[in-house]
Tab-separated table of C-alpha atoms in Angstrom:
chain	number	residue	atom	x	y	z
S	371	MET	CA	-58.784	1.674	-3.493
S	372	GLU	CA	-57.017	-0.835	-1.289
S	373	ILE	CA	-53.266	-1.249	-1.184
S	374	ASP	CA	-51.904	-4.758	-1.029
S	375	PHE	CA	-48.970	-4.345	1.383
S	376	GLN	CA	-48.279	-8.060	1.591
S	377	GLY	CA	-48.028	-8.256	-2.180
S	378	SER	CA	-45.646	-5.294	-2.373
S	379	LEU	CA	-43.294	-6.788	0.185
S	380	GLN	CA	-43.168	-10.046	-1.689
S	381	THR	CA	-42.210	-8.317	-4.911
S	382	GLY	CA	-39.317	-6.544	-3.234
S	383	PHE	CA	-40.783	-3.046	-3.616
S	384	PHE	CA	-39.902	-1.969	-0.076
S	385	THR	CA	-36.171	-2.889	-0.181
S	386	SER	CA	-35.440	-0.962	-3.366
S	387	ARG	CA	-36.931	2.224	-1.874
S	388	MET	CA	-34.810	1.645	1.259
S	389	ASP	CA	-31.697	1.557	-0.897
S	390	LYS	CA	-32.619	4.845	-2.519
S	391	MET	CA	-33.394	6.490	0.790
S	392	LEU	CA	-30.120	5.369	2.366
S	393	GLY	CA	-28.200	6.519	-0.699
S	394	TRP	CA	-29.902	9.899	-0.545
S	395	ALA	CA	-29.050	10.235	3.149
S	396	ARG	CA	-25.460	9.122	2.709
S	397	LYS	CA	-24.620	11.287	-0.275
S	398	TYR	CA	-25.653	14.489	1.515
S	399	SER	CA	-23.890	13.758	4.795
S	400	ILE	CA	-20.341	12.967	3.676
S	401	PHE	CA	-17.896	13.038	6.565
S	402	GLN	CA	-14.532	13.235	4.821
S	403	TYR	CA	-11.077	12.434	6.053
S	404	PRO	CA	-8.532	14.591	4.190
S	405	PHE	CA	-5.216	12.716	3.910
S	406	VAL	CA	-3.202	15.716	2.720
S	407	THR	CA	0.490	15.302	1.907
S	408	ALA	CA	1.392	17.850	-0.768
S	409	CYS	CA	0.536	20.908	-2.849
S	410	CYS	CA	-2.936	19.596	-3.832
S	411	GLY	CA	-3.857	20.482	-0.250
S	412	MET	CA	-4.060	24.144	-1.304
S	413	GLU	CA	-6.747	23.353	-3.876
S	414	TYR	CA	-8.484	21.176	-1.333
S	415	MET	CA	-8.587	24.091	1.132
S	416	SER	CA	-9.803	26.416	-1.592
S	417	THR	CA	-12.606	23.992	-2.418
S	418	ALA	CA	-13.516	23.533	1.215
S	419	CYS	CA	-13.623	27.242	2.104
S	420	SER	CA	-16.310	29.824	1.395
S	421	HIS	CA	-15.509	30.685	-2.269
S	422	TYR	CA	-16.355	27.229	-3.562
S	423	ASP	CA	-17.915	25.952	-0.355
S	424	ILE	CA	-17.983	22.191	-0.343
S	425	ASP	CA	-20.669	22.421	2.364
S	426	ARG	CA	-23.246	23.136	-0.367
S	427	PHE	CA	-22.873	19.501	-1.324
S	428	GLY	CA	-23.224	18.191	2.188
S	429	ALA	CA	-19.521	17.447	2.613
S	430	GLY	CA	-18.641	20.311	4.911
S	431	LEU	CA	-17.415	18.408	7.935
S	432	PRO	CA	-13.876	17.042	7.730
S	433	ARG	CA	-13.269	14.527	10.499
S	434	PHE	CA	-9.751	14.201	11.748
S	435	SER	CA	-10.190	10.618	12.838
S	436	PRO	CA	-10.637	7.975	10.124
S	437	ARG	CA	-12.953	6.066	12.453
S	438	GLN	CA	-15.575	8.805	12.097
S	439	ALA	CA	-15.250	9.334	8.339
S	440	ASP	CA	-16.900	7.757	5.298
S	441	VAL	CA	-14.880	9.265	2.441
S	442	LEU	CA	-11.098	9.192	2.352
S	443	PHE	CA	-9.720	12.087	0.309
S	444	VAL	CA	-6.131	11.193	-0.644
S	445	VAL	CA	-4.661	14.578	-1.538
S	446	GLY	CA	-1.058	14.632	-2.763
S	447	THR	CA	1.859	12.372	-3.604
S	448	ILE	CA	2.085	9.079	-1.707
S	449	SER	CA	5.611	7.757	-1.269
S	450	GLN	CA	6.491	4.113	-0.782
S	451	LYS	CA	7.483	4.895	2.779
S	452	LEU	CA	4.059	6.413	3.504
S	453	ALA	CA	2.061	3.645	1.789
S	454	PRO	CA	1.611	1.422	4.881
S	455	VAL	CA	0.247	4.423	6.802
S	456	LEU	CA	-2.369	5.064	4.124
S	457	VAL	CA	-3.407	1.399	4.123
S	458	GLN	CA	-3.738	1.481	7.890
S	459	ILE	CA	-5.890	4.641	7.749
S	460	TYR	CA	-8.121	2.979	5.140
S	461	GLU	CA	-8.480	-0.129	7.262
S	462	GLN	CA	-9.487	1.941	10.295
S	463	MET	CA	-12.501	3.440	8.503
S	464	CYS	CA	-15.920	1.863	9.093
S	465	ALA	CA	-17.964	0.555	6.172
S	466	PRO	CA	-19.577	1.904	4.062
S	467	LYS	CA	-16.510	3.811	2.891
S	468	TRP	CA	-15.304	5.443	-0.288
S	469	VAL	CA	-11.933	6.672	-1.537
S	470	VAL	CA	-11.261	9.694	-3.736
S	471	ALA	CA	-7.895	10.036	-5.494
S	472	PHE	CA	-7.333	13.797	-5.592
S	473	GLY	CA	-4.766	15.017	-8.132
S	474	VAL	CA	-2.706	13.205	-10.732
S	475	CYS	CA	-0.065	11.975	-8.246
S	476	THR	CA	-2.616	9.828	-6.449
S	477	CYS	CA	-4.199	8.698	-9.748
S	478	THR	CA	-1.047	7.531	-11.541
S	479	GLY	CA	1.983	8.917	-9.752
S	480	GLY	CA	2.057	11.852	-12.192
S	481	PHE	CA	5.540	12.902	-13.201
S	482	TYR	CA	7.022	11.198	-10.147
S	483	ASP	CA	8.012	8.081	-12.051
S	484	ASN	CA	10.872	7.175	-9.739
S	485	TYR	CA	12.106	4.927	-6.977
S	486	ALA	CA	10.293	6.666	-4.146
S	487	THR	CA	6.696	7.144	-5.282
S	488	VAL	CA	3.665	4.850	-5.412
S	489	THR	CA	2.472	5.085	-9.025
S	490	GLY	CA	-1.227	5.399	-8.274
S	491	ILE	CA	-2.850	4.673	-4.923
S	492	ASP	CA	-5.028	1.998	-6.547
S	493	HIS	CA	-2.033	-0.267	-6.053
S	494	ILE	CA	-2.704	-0.205	-2.314
S	495	VAL	CA	-6.361	0.820	-1.681
S	496	PRO	CA	-9.509	0.563	-3.853
S	497	VAL	CA	-10.429	3.916	-5.442
S	498	ASP	CA	-13.962	5.102	-6.309
S	499	ILE	CA	-13.348	8.450	-7.991
S	500	TYR	CA	-10.227	9.769	-9.739
S	501	ILE	CA	-9.857	13.555	-9.963
S	502	PRO	CA	-6.965	14.321	-12.341
S	503	GLY	CA	-5.126	17.640	-12.566
S	504	CYS	CA	-1.897	19.048	-11.214
S	505	PRO	CA	-3.473	20.301	-9.061
S	506	PRO	CA	-7.172	20.049	-10.053
S	507	ARG	CA	-9.235	23.236	-10.141
S	508	PRO	CA	-11.911	23.469	-7.446
S	509	GLU	CA	-14.564	23.095	-10.182
S	510	THR	CA	-13.005	19.747	-11.120
S	511	VAL	CA	-13.045	18.686	-7.487
S	512	LEU	CA	-16.714	19.608	-7.158
S	513	GLU	CA	-17.521	17.634	-10.310
S	514	GLY	CA	-15.674	14.669	-8.842
S	515	LEU	CA	-17.647	15.055	-5.651
S	516	MET	CA	-20.927	15.096	-7.569
S	517	LEU	CA	-19.875	11.972	-9.449
S	518	LEU	CA	-19.180	10.343	-6.104
S	519	GLN	CA	-22.638	11.358	-4.881
S	520	LYS	CA	-24.162	9.820	-7.996
S	521	LYS	CA	-22.274	6.627	-7.301
S	522	MET	CA	-23.388	6.629	-3.647
S	523	GLN	CA	-26.999	7.146	-4.684
S	524	ASN	CA	-27.077	4.343	-7.230
S	525	GLN	CA	-25.010	1.662	-5.572
S	526	LYS	CA	-26.287	-1.249	-3.523
S	527	GLN	CA	-26.392	-0.004	0.069
S	528	GLU	CA	-24.761	-1.910	2.841
S	529	ILE	CA	-26.762	-1.733	6.054
J	997	MET	CA	48.764	31.334	-9.774
J	998	GLU	CA	50.726	30.263	-6.760
J	999	ALA	CA	49.542	27.170	-4.928
J	1000	SER	CA	47.755	27.894	-1.655
J	1001	ILE	CA	49.227	27.041	1.732
J	1002	THR	CA	46.822	24.117	2.121
J	1003	LEU	CA	47.915	22.429	-1.114
J	1004	LYS	CA	51.594	23.007	-0.285
J	1005	LYS	CA	51.220	21.498	3.158
J	1006	ILE	CA	49.319	18.453	1.931
J	1007	LYS	CA	51.922	17.819	-0.781
J	1008	GLU	CA	54.721	18.134	1.761
J	1009	GLY	CA	53.142	15.891	4.381
J	1010	PHE	CA	51.401	13.270	2.268
J	1011	GLY	CA	53.194	13.357	-1.071
J	1012	ASN	CA	52.881	9.619	-1.701
J	1013	ASP	CA	49.135	9.494	-1.120
J	1014	VAL	CA	48.185	12.506	-3.236
J	1015	ILE	CA	46.791	11.399	-6.589
J	1016	GLU	CA	45.912	14.767	-8.067
J	1017	VAL	CA	45.991	18.430	-7.081
J	1018	ASP	CA	44.075	21.149	-8.865
J	1019	SER	CA	42.695	24.601	-8.196
J	1020	PRO	CA	39.910	25.352	-10.693
J	1021	PHE	CA	38.336	28.806	-10.122
J	1022	GLN	CA	40.471	29.128	-6.956
J	1023	GLN	CA	38.713	26.114	-5.459
J	1024	ASP	CA	41.491	23.968	-3.988
J	1025	THR	CA	40.883	20.336	-4.881
J	1026	VAL	CA	42.879	17.328	-3.730
J	1027	VAL	CA	42.378	13.694	-4.680
J	1028	ILE	CA	43.943	11.305	-2.173
J	1029	ALA	CA	44.203	7.557	-1.714
J	1030	PRO	CA	41.489	6.052	0.535
J	1031	SER	CA	44.060	4.688	2.991
J	1032	ALA	CA	45.271	8.237	3.759
J	1033	LEU	CA	41.832	9.719	4.414
J	1034	LEU	CA	41.880	9.657	8.222
J	1035	PRO	CA	45.459	11.001	8.621
J	1036	VAL	CA	44.866	13.780	6.079
J	1037	ALA	CA	41.535	14.764	7.647
J	1038	THR	CA	43.070	14.803	11.120
J	1039	PHE	CA	45.950	16.917	9.824
J	1040	LEU	CA	43.571	19.388	8.143
J	1041	LYS	CA	41.549	19.758	11.298
J	1042	GLU	CA	44.380	20.021	13.788
J	1043	ASP	CA	47.170	21.864	12.002
J	1044	PRO	CA	47.379	25.323	13.653
J	1045	GLU	CA	47.907	27.088	10.311
J	1046	LEU	CA	44.919	25.458	8.623
J	1047	GLN	CA	42.214	24.664	11.222
J	1048	TYR	CA	39.631	23.180	8.891
J	1049	ASN	CA	37.111	22.868	11.709
J	1050	TYR	CA	33.915	22.718	9.668
J	1051	LEU	CA	32.775	19.851	7.425
J	1052	MET	CA	30.411	21.609	5.025
J	1053	ASP	CA	29.373	18.761	2.781
J	1054	LEU	CA	29.910	15.081	2.206
J	1055	THR	CA	28.562	13.355	-0.851
J	1056	ALA	CA	29.487	10.823	-3.522
J	1057	VAL	CA	29.587	10.498	-7.295
J	1058	ASP	CA	29.061	7.366	-9.368
J	1059	TYR	CA	31.263	7.447	-12.490
J	1060	TRP	CA	29.926	4.015	-13.471
J	1061	LYS	CA	32.217	2.625	-16.169
J	1062	ARG	CA	35.328	4.346	-14.841
J	1063	LYS	CA	37.660	2.519	-12.488
J	1064	PRO	CA	37.592	3.093	-9.548
J	1065	ARG	CA	33.883	3.573	-9.892
J	1066	PHE	CA	32.901	5.856	-6.980
J	1067	GLU	CA	34.308	9.029	-5.547
J	1068	VAL	CA	33.430	10.361	-2.097
J	1069	VAL	CA	33.634	14.154	-2.013
J	1070	TYR	CA	34.259	16.228	1.123
J	1071	HIS	CA	34.060	20.006	1.408
J	1072	PHE	CA	35.852	21.621	4.323
J	1073	LEU	CA	35.835	25.178	5.585
J	1074	SER	CA	38.337	26.801	7.900
J	1075	VAL	CA	36.273	29.379	9.750
J	1076	ALA	CA	39.359	31.022	11.283
J	1077	ASN	CA	41.216	31.476	7.956
J	1078	SER	CA	38.380	31.498	5.405
J	1079	PHE	CA	39.988	28.585	3.536
J	1080	ARG	CA	37.915	26.158	1.560
J	1081	LEU	CA	39.032	22.732	0.389
J	1082	ARG	CA	37.484	20.001	-1.703
J	1083	LEU	CA	38.827	16.550	-0.885
J	1084	LYS	CA	38.045	13.571	-3.079
J	1085	VAL	CA	38.590	9.903	-2.338
J	1086	PRO	CA	38.206	7.296	-5.096
J	1087	VAL	CA	36.447	4.124	-3.932
J	1088	ALA	CA	36.545	0.898	-5.922
J	1089	GLU	CA	34.048	-1.910	-6.419
J	1090	PRO	CA	33.097	-4.466	-5.194
J	1091	GLU	CA	32.214	-3.597	-1.604
J	1092	PRO	CA	33.039	0.090	-1.794
J	1093	LYS	CA	34.444	1.018	1.580
J	1094	VAL	CA	35.968	4.150	3.110
J	1095	ASP	CA	36.853	5.309	6.615
J	1096	SER	CA	34.235	7.223	8.581
J	1097	LEU	CA	34.942	10.793	9.695
J	1098	THR	CA	32.427	10.730	12.563
J	1099	SER	CA	35.245	10.580	15.112
J	1100	LEU	CA	36.520	13.972	13.870
J	1101	TRP	CA	33.285	15.702	12.848
J	1102	PRO	CA	30.167	14.254	14.546
J	1103	GLY	CA	28.123	16.015	11.846
J	1104	ALA	CA	29.426	13.494	9.324
J	1105	ASN	CA	27.118	10.898	10.846
J	1106	TRP	CA	23.947	11.639	8.864
J	1107	TYR	CA	25.844	12.586	5.677
J	1108	GLU	CA	27.515	9.199	5.667
J	1109	ARG	CA	24.222	7.464	6.290
J	1110	GLU	CA	22.755	9.305	3.294
J	1111	VAL	CA	25.672	8.288	1.049
J	1112	TYR	CA	25.294	4.714	2.271
J	1113	ASP	CA	21.563	4.876	1.573
J	1114	MET	CA	21.867	6.247	-1.973
J	1115	PHE	CA	25.152	4.692	-3.175
J	1116	GLY	CA	25.760	1.718	-0.909
J	1117	ILE	CA	29.214	2.867	0.161
J	1118	GLN	CA	30.243	1.423	3.524
J	1119	PHE	CA	31.865	3.671	6.131
J	1120	THR	CA	34.076	1.711	8.496
J	1121	GLY	CA	33.974	3.015	12.048
J	1122	HIS	CA	30.533	4.597	11.686
J	1123	PRO	CA	28.550	4.146	14.938
J	1124	ASP	CA	25.114	3.531	13.368
J	1125	LEU	CA	25.290	2.848	9.642
J	1126	ARG	CA	21.739	2.252	8.378
J	1127	ARG	CA	19.406	3.846	5.842
J	1128	ILE	CA	18.354	7.409	6.679
J	1129	LEU	CA	15.824	8.482	4.004
J	1130	LEU	CA	14.570	5.192	2.598
J	1131	TYR	CA	12.966	2.378	4.556
J	1132	PRO	CA	14.678	-0.862	5.616
J	1133	GLU	CA	12.790	-3.009	3.036
J	1134	PHE	CA	14.134	-0.973	0.097
J	1135	GLU	CA	16.157	-3.038	-2.369
J	1136	GLY	CA	19.206	-1.507	-4.031
J	1137	HIS	CA	20.726	1.962	-3.971
J	1138	PRO	CA	18.791	4.385	-6.174
J	1139	LEU	CA	21.472	6.958	-7.023
J	1140	ARG	CA	23.754	4.348	-8.567
J	1141	LYS	CA	23.823	4.718	-12.327
J	1142	ASP	CA	22.855	1.084	-12.850
J	1143	TYR	CA	19.670	1.380	-10.791
J	1144	PRO	CA	16.916	0.731	-13.381
J	1145	ILE	CA	14.744	3.812	-13.912
J	1146	LYS	CA	11.576	1.715	-14.218
J	1147	ARG	CA	12.283	-0.496	-11.224
J	1148	ARG	CA	9.397	-0.934	-8.811
J	1149	GLN	CA	10.025	-1.633	-5.155
J	1150	PRO	CA	8.071	-4.331	-3.332
J	1151	LEU	CA	5.048	-2.725	-1.665
J	1152	ILE	CA	5.238	-2.715	2.090
J	1153	GLY	CA	2.114	-3.383	4.119
J	1154	PRO	CA	0.999	-2.043	7.505
J	1155	LYS	CA	2.819	-3.422	10.522
J	1156	HIS	CA	0.295	-4.898	12.944
């Protein structure tokens, strides 16, 4: 049986497989940048270390420069004074990039409904996954990570 | 209970400026007129029998609908004599203003900046009166009772 390569290219078969392959590669090689400001950092460390072992999901390498990272983990309360720093960090990251709001303070501000706190980081940067909890259990974090992987796999890939 | 030596001396020296004297739970408390703050503070620090050489705390209270509205509160300690004194100065609106104590206790510098930051009380004679905890773009003074609880500050962007 002969395969009609020309025909397949014209129907767009090749590009859709490319998207899937890139998504598969990206979701299992997450280089994260942990932007840790508060108590959620403890749960983040617990998730990252051997008991829960975030490396099983291909996200084991935190980069401490935003220029080398693809996922920004915002872990902990963001104050108004810190907001410009977070925006600058986000702008330094190379595309494709994703943002995870870790803990209820980053999702909505939590109980910090006052003059000093940003009520949800989605006021200043676009957020892909919200992980609620004060702080979230490591299982919740891993579920959030898997949801992010699903999103990475299924989205349109920028090349 | 007999009045302590500090209260006696202040009443003797500054009788006209003393608004109120009290000693609840043996905590000597004096309320004085704002104009007498610097002379009284200098006297407390330099009198050989008192020697209040340590400014422990400096803060303010907003009594909102009362007049005068604000009260700046000082806590002094005499290390040599183990005396403690609470000194209060009522400050009226608008443009609440009180003399700075930085010339006597350099440690008052940051306390006064904090009170300025949170209550908007001006300290005349302060060498560098600007916000200490909040950022320059912040609007209003959040520890005032009329600061709206739901107020949102303008978001500040990155400085390029």
